[in-house]
CSV table of C-alpha atoms and ligand atoms in Angstrom, one decimal:
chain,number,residue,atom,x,y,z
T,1,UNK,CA,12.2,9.3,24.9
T,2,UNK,CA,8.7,9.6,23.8
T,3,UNK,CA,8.4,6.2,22.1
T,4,UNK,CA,10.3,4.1,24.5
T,5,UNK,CA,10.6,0.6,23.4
T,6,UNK,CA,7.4,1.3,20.9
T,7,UNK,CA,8.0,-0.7,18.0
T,8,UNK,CA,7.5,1.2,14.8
T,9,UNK,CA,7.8,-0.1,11.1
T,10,UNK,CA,8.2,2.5,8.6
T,11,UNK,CA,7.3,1.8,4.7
T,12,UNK,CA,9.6,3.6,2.6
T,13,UNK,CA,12.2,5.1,5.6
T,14,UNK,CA,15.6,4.8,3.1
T,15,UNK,CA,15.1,8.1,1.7
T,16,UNK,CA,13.6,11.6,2.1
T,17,UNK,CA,10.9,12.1,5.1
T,18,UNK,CA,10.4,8.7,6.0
T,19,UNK,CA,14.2,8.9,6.8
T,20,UNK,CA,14.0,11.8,8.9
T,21,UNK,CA,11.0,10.2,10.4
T,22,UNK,CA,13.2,6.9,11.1
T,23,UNK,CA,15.7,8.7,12.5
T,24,UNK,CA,13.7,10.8,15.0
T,25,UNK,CA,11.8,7.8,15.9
T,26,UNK,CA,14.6,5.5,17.0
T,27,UNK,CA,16.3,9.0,19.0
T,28,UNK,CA,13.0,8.6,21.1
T,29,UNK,CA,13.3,5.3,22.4
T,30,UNK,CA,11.4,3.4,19.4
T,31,UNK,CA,12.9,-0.2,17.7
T,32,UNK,CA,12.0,0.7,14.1
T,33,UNK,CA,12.0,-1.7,11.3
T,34,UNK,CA,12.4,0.2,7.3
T,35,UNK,CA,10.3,-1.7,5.0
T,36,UNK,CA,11.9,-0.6,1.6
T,37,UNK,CA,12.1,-1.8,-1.7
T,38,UNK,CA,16.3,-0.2,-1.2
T,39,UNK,CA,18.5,0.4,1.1
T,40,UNK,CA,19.7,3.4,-1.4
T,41,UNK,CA,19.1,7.1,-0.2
T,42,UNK,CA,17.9,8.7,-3.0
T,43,UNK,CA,19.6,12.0,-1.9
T,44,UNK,CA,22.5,10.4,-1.0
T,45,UNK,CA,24.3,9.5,2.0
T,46,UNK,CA,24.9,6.3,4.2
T,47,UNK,CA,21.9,4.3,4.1
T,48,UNK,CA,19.2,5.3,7.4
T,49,UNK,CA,19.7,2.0,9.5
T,50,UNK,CA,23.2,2.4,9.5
T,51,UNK,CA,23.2,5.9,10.6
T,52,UNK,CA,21.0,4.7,13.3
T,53,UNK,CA,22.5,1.3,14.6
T,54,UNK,CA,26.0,3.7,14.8
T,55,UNK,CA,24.5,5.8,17.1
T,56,UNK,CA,23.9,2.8,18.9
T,57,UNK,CA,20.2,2.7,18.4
T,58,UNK,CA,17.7,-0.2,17.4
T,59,UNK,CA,17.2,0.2,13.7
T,60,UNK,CA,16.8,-2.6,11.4
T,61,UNK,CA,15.4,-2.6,6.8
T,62,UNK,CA,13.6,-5.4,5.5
T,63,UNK,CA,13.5,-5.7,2.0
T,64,UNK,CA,9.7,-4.9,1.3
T,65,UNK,CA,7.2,-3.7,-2.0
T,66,UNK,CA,4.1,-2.3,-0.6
T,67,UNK,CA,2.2,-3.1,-4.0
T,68,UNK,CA,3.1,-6.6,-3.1
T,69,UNK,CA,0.5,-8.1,-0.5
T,70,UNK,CA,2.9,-10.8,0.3
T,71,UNK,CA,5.5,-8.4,1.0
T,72,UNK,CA,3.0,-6.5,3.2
T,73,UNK,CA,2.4,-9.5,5.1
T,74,UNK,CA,5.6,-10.6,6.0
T,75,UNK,CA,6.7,-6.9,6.9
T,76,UNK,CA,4.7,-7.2,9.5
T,77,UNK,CA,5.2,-10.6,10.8
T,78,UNK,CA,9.1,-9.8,10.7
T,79,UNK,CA,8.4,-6.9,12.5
T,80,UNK,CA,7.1,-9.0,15.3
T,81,UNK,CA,9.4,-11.9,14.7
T,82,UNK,CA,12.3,-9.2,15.8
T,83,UNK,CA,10.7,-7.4,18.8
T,84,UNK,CA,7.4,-9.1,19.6
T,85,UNK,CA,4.6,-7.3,18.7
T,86,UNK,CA,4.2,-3.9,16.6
T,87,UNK,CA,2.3,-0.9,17.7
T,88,UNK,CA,3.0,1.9,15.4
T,89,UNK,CA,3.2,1.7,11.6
T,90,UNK,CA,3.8,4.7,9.6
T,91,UNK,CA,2.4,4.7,6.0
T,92,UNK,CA,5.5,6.2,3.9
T,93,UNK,CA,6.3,4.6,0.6
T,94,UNK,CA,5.1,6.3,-2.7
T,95,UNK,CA,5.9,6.3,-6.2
T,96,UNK,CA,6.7,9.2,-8.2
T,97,UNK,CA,5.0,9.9,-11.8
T,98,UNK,CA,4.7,13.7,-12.4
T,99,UNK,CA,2.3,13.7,-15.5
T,100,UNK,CA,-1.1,15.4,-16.5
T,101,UNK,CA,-4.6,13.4,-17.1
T,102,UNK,CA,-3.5,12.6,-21.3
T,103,UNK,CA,0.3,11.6,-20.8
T,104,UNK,CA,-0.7,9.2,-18.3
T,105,UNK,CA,-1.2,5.0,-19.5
T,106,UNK,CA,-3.0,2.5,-17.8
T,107,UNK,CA,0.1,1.0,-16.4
T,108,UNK,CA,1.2,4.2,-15.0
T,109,UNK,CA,-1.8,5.0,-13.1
T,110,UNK,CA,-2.1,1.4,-11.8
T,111,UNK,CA,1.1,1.6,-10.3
T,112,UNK,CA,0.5,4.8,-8.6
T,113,UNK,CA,-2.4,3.0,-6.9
T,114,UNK,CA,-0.8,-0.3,-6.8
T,115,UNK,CA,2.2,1.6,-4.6
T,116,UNK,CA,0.6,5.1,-3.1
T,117,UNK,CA,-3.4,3.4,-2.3
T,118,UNK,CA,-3.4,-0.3,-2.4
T,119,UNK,CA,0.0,-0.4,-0.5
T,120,UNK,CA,-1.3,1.7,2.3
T,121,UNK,CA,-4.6,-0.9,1.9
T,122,UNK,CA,-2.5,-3.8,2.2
T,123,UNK,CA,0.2,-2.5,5.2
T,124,UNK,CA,-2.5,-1.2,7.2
T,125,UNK,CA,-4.7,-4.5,6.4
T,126,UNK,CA,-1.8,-6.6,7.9
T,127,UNK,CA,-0.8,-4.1,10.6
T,128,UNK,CA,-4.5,-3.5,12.1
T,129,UNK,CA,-5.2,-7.2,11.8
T,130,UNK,CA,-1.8,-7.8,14.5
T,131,UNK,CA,-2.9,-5.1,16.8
T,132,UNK,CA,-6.3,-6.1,17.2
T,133,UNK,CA,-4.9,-9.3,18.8
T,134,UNK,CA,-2.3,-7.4,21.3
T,135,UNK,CA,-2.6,-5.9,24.7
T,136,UNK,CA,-1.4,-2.7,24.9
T,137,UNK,CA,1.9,-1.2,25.2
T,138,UNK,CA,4.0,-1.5,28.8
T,139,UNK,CA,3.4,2.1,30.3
T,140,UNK,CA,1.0,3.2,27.4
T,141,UNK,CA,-2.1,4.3,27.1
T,142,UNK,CA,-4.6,1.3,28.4
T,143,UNK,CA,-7.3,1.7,26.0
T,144,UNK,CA,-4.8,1.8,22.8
T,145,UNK,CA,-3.8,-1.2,21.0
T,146,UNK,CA,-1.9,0.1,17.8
T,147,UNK,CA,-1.6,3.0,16.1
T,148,UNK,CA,-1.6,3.6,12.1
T,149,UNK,CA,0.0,7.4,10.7
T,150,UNK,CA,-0.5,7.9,7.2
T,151,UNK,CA,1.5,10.1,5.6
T,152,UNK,CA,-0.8,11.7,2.6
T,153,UNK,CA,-0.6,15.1,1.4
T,154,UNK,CA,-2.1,19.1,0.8
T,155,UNK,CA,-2.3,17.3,-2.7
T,156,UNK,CA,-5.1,14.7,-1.4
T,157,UNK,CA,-7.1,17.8,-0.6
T,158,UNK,CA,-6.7,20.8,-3.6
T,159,UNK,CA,-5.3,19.5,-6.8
T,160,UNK,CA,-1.7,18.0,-7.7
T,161,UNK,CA,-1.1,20.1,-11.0
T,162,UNK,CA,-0.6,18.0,-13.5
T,163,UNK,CA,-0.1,15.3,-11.5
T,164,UNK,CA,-3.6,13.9,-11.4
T,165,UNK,CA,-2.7,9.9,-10.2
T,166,UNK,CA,-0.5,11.5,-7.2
T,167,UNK,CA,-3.0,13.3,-6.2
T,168,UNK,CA,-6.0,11.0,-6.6
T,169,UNK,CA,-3.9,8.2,-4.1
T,170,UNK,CA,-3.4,10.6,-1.6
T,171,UNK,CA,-7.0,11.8,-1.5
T,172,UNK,CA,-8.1,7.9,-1.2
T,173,UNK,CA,-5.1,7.9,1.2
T,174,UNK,CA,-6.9,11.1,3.8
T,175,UNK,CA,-10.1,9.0,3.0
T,176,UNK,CA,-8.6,6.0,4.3
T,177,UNK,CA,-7.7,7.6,7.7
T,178,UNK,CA,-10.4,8.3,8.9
T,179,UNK,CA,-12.6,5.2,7.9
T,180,UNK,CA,-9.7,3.2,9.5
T,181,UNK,CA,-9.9,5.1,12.3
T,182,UNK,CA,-14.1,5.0,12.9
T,183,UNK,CA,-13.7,1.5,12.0
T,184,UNK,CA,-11.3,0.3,14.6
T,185,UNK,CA,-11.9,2.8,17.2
T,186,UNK,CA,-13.5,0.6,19.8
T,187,UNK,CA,-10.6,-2.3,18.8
T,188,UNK,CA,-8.0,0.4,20.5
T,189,UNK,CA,-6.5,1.2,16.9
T,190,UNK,CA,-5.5,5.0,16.6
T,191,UNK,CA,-5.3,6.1,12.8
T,192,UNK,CA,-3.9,9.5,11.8
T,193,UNK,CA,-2.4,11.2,8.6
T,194,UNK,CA,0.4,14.1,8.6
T,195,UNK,CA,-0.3,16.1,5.2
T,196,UNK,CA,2.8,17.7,4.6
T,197,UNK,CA,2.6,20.7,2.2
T,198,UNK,CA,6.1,20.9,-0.2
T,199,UNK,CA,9.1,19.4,1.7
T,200,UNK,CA,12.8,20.0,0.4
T,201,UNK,CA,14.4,16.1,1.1
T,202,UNK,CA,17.5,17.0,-0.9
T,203,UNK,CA,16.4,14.6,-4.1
T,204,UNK,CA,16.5,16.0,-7.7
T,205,UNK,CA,14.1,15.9,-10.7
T,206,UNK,CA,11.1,17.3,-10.1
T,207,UNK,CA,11.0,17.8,-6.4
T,208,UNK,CA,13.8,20.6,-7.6
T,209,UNK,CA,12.3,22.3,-11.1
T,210,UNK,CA,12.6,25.9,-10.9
T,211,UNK,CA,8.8,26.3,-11.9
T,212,UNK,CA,7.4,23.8,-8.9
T,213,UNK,CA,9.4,25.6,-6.5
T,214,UNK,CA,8.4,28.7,-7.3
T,215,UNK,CA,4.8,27.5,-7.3
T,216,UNK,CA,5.4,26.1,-4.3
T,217,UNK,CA,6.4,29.1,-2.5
T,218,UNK,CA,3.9,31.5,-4.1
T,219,UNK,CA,1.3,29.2,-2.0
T,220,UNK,CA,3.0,28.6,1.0
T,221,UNK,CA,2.8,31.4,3.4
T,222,UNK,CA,5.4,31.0,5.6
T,223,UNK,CA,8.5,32.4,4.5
T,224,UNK,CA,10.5,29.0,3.0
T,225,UNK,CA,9.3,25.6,2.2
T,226,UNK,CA,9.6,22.3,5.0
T,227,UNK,CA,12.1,20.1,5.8
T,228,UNK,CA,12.0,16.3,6.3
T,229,UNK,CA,12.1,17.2,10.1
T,230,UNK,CA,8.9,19.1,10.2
T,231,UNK,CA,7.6,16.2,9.4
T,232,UNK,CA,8.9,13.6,11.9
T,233,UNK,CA,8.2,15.9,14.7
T,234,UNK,CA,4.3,15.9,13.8
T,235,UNK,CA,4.6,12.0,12.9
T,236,UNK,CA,6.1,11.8,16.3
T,237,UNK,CA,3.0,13.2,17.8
T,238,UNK,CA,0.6,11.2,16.3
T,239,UNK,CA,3.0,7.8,17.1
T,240,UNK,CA,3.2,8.9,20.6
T,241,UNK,CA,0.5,9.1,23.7
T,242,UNK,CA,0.0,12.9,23.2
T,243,UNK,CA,-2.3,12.4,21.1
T,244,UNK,CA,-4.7,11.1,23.1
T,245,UNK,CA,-8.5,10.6,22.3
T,246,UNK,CA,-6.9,12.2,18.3
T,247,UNK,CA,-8.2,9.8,15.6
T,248,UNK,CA,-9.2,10.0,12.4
T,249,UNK,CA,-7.0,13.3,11.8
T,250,UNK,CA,-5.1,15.0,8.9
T,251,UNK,CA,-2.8,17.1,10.4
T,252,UNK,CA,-0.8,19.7,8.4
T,253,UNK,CA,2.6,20.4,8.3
T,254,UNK,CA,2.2,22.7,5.3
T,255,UNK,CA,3.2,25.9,5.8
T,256,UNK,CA,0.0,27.2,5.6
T,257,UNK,CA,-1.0,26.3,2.1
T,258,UNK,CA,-4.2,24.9,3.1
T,259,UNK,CA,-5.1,28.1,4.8
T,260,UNK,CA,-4.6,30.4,1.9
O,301,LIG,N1,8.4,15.7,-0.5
O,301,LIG,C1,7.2,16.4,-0.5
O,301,LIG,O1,7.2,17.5,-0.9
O,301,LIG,C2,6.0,15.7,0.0
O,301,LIG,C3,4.8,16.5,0.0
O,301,LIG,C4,3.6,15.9,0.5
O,301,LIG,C5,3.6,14.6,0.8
O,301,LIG,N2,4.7,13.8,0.7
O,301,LIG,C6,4.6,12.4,1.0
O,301,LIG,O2,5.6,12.0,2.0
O,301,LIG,C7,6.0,10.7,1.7
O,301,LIG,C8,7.5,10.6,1.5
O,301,LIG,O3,7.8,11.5,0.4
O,301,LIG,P1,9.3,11.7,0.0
O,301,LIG,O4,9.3,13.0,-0.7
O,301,LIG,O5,10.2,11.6,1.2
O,301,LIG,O6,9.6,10.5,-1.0
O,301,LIG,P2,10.9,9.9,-1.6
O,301,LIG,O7,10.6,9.7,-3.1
O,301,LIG,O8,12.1,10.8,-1.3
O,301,LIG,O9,11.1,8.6,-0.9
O,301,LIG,C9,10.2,7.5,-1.1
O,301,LIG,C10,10.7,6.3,-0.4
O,301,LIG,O10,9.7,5.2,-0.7
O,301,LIG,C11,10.4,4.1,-1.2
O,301,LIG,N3,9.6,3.3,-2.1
O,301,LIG,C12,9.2,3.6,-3.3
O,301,LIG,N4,8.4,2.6,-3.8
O,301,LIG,C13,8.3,1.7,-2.8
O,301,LIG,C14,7.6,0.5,-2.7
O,301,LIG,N5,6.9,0.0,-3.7
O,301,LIG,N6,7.6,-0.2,-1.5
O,301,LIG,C15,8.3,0.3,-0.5
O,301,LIG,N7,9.0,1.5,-0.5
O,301,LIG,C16,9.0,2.1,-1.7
O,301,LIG,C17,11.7,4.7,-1.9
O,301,LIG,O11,12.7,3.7,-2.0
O,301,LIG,C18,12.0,5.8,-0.9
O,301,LIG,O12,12.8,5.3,0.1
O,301,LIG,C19,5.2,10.2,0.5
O,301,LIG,O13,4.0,9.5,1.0
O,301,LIG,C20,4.8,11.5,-0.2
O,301,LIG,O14,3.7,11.4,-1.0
O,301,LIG,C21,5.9,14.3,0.3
């Protein structure tokens, strides 16, 4: 129960690793709120809160667009309307193009940005501005107010082939961290990114083409590629009080791409 009665809003925790993260988060003791723009899995299955509230745990969606700064705002002031204050929010939601430099238009770029950058702009915006204003948590760390986890990507660091508007969001994304996190240090607000290197969530298109998972195994070293759950467990650490006196980190959970 390492998040015990923490209250958590996920963006984008319907599908894929923000669902694993969800899921994980609400086992350890955490009311968590899914801001989505669906309740739909994308991989299929019962949708995350409902998994969750049958196991008898506190898990609740919201019907929210990060590219929408209204949205943004009222994700978080739900989120506090239900349980009071919020003092983890997890940076999830992205938007999926797939196309080289020449293929892509203006409007595709923009809402890549608008969705993978602005969003985490605007839900961080909303969230920090809350935390700033709370004490902190029953039983938690006394100098830590609220605590941000982005999750970016190995493709915000070495190139997203021939996906160059992916790639350019989560670089401003691992940017973001850590000015967030100098920033609002002395306020009490922890920021932290998980980088996860290519994660199997069980969705098609892309994520599955032959070619990209062979790619993605000739760079990964260890010996098959991550799961949704890899993730969560290192989200878990940065949403929980071991990771003291960590701030403004990128932590991967890439199989060791990065190190090859
Ligand atoms: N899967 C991977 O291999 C991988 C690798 C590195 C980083 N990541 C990062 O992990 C995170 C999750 O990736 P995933 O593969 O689970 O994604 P996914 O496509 O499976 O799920 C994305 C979720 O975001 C939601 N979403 C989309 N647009 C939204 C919007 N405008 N507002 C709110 N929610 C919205 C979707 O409905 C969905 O639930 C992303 O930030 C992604 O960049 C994934």
């Amino acid at each position: 129960m390492r998040l015990k009665n923490r209250v958590v809003l996920i963006t984008g925790g319907a599908s894929g690793i923000g669902r694993a993260i969800a899921l994980r988060f609400c086992r350890e003791g955490a009311h968590v709120v899914i801001g989505d723009i669906t309740t739909e899995v994308l991989e299929g299955g019962t949708p995350t809160h409902e998994i969750a509230t049958a196991e008898g745990l506190s898990c609740s969606w919201l019907r929210c667009d990060v590219s929408d700064e209204a949205d943004c705002e009222a994700a978080i002031a739900q989120t506090i309307a239900r349980h009071g204050r919020i003092d983890v929010l997890v940076n999830n939601a992205v938007a999926r193009l797939g196309k080289p430099l020449l293929d892509v238009s203006r409007a595709e770029w923009d809402r890549m940005m608008a969705v993978g950058l602005t969003g985490v702009f605007m839900m961080t915006k909303a969230a920090v501005r809350a935390m700033v204003g709370q004490t902190p948590p029953e039983g938690g760390l006394p100098d830590v107010r609220g605590r941000i986890v982005n999750i970016s990507s190995q493709h915000g660091m070495v190139a997203s082939p021939e996906d160059i508007a992916y790639g350019t969001a989560k670089a401003g994304v691992v940017y973001m961290t850590r000015q967030v996190a100098v920033d609002y240090a002395k306020a009490g607000i922890v920021c932290n990114a998980v980088a996860p290197g290519k994660i199997m969530t069980g969705k098609g298109g892309r994520a599955i083409e032959p070619r990209w998972v062979d790619y993605s195994h000739s760079r990964t070293p260890w010996p098959r590629l991550g799961t949704p759950e890899d993730v969560a467990g290192s989200a878990l650490f940065l949403a929980s009080d071991d990771a003291a006196y960590v701030t403004g980190h990128n932590l991967l959970v890439d199989g060791g791409w990065m190190a090859f």
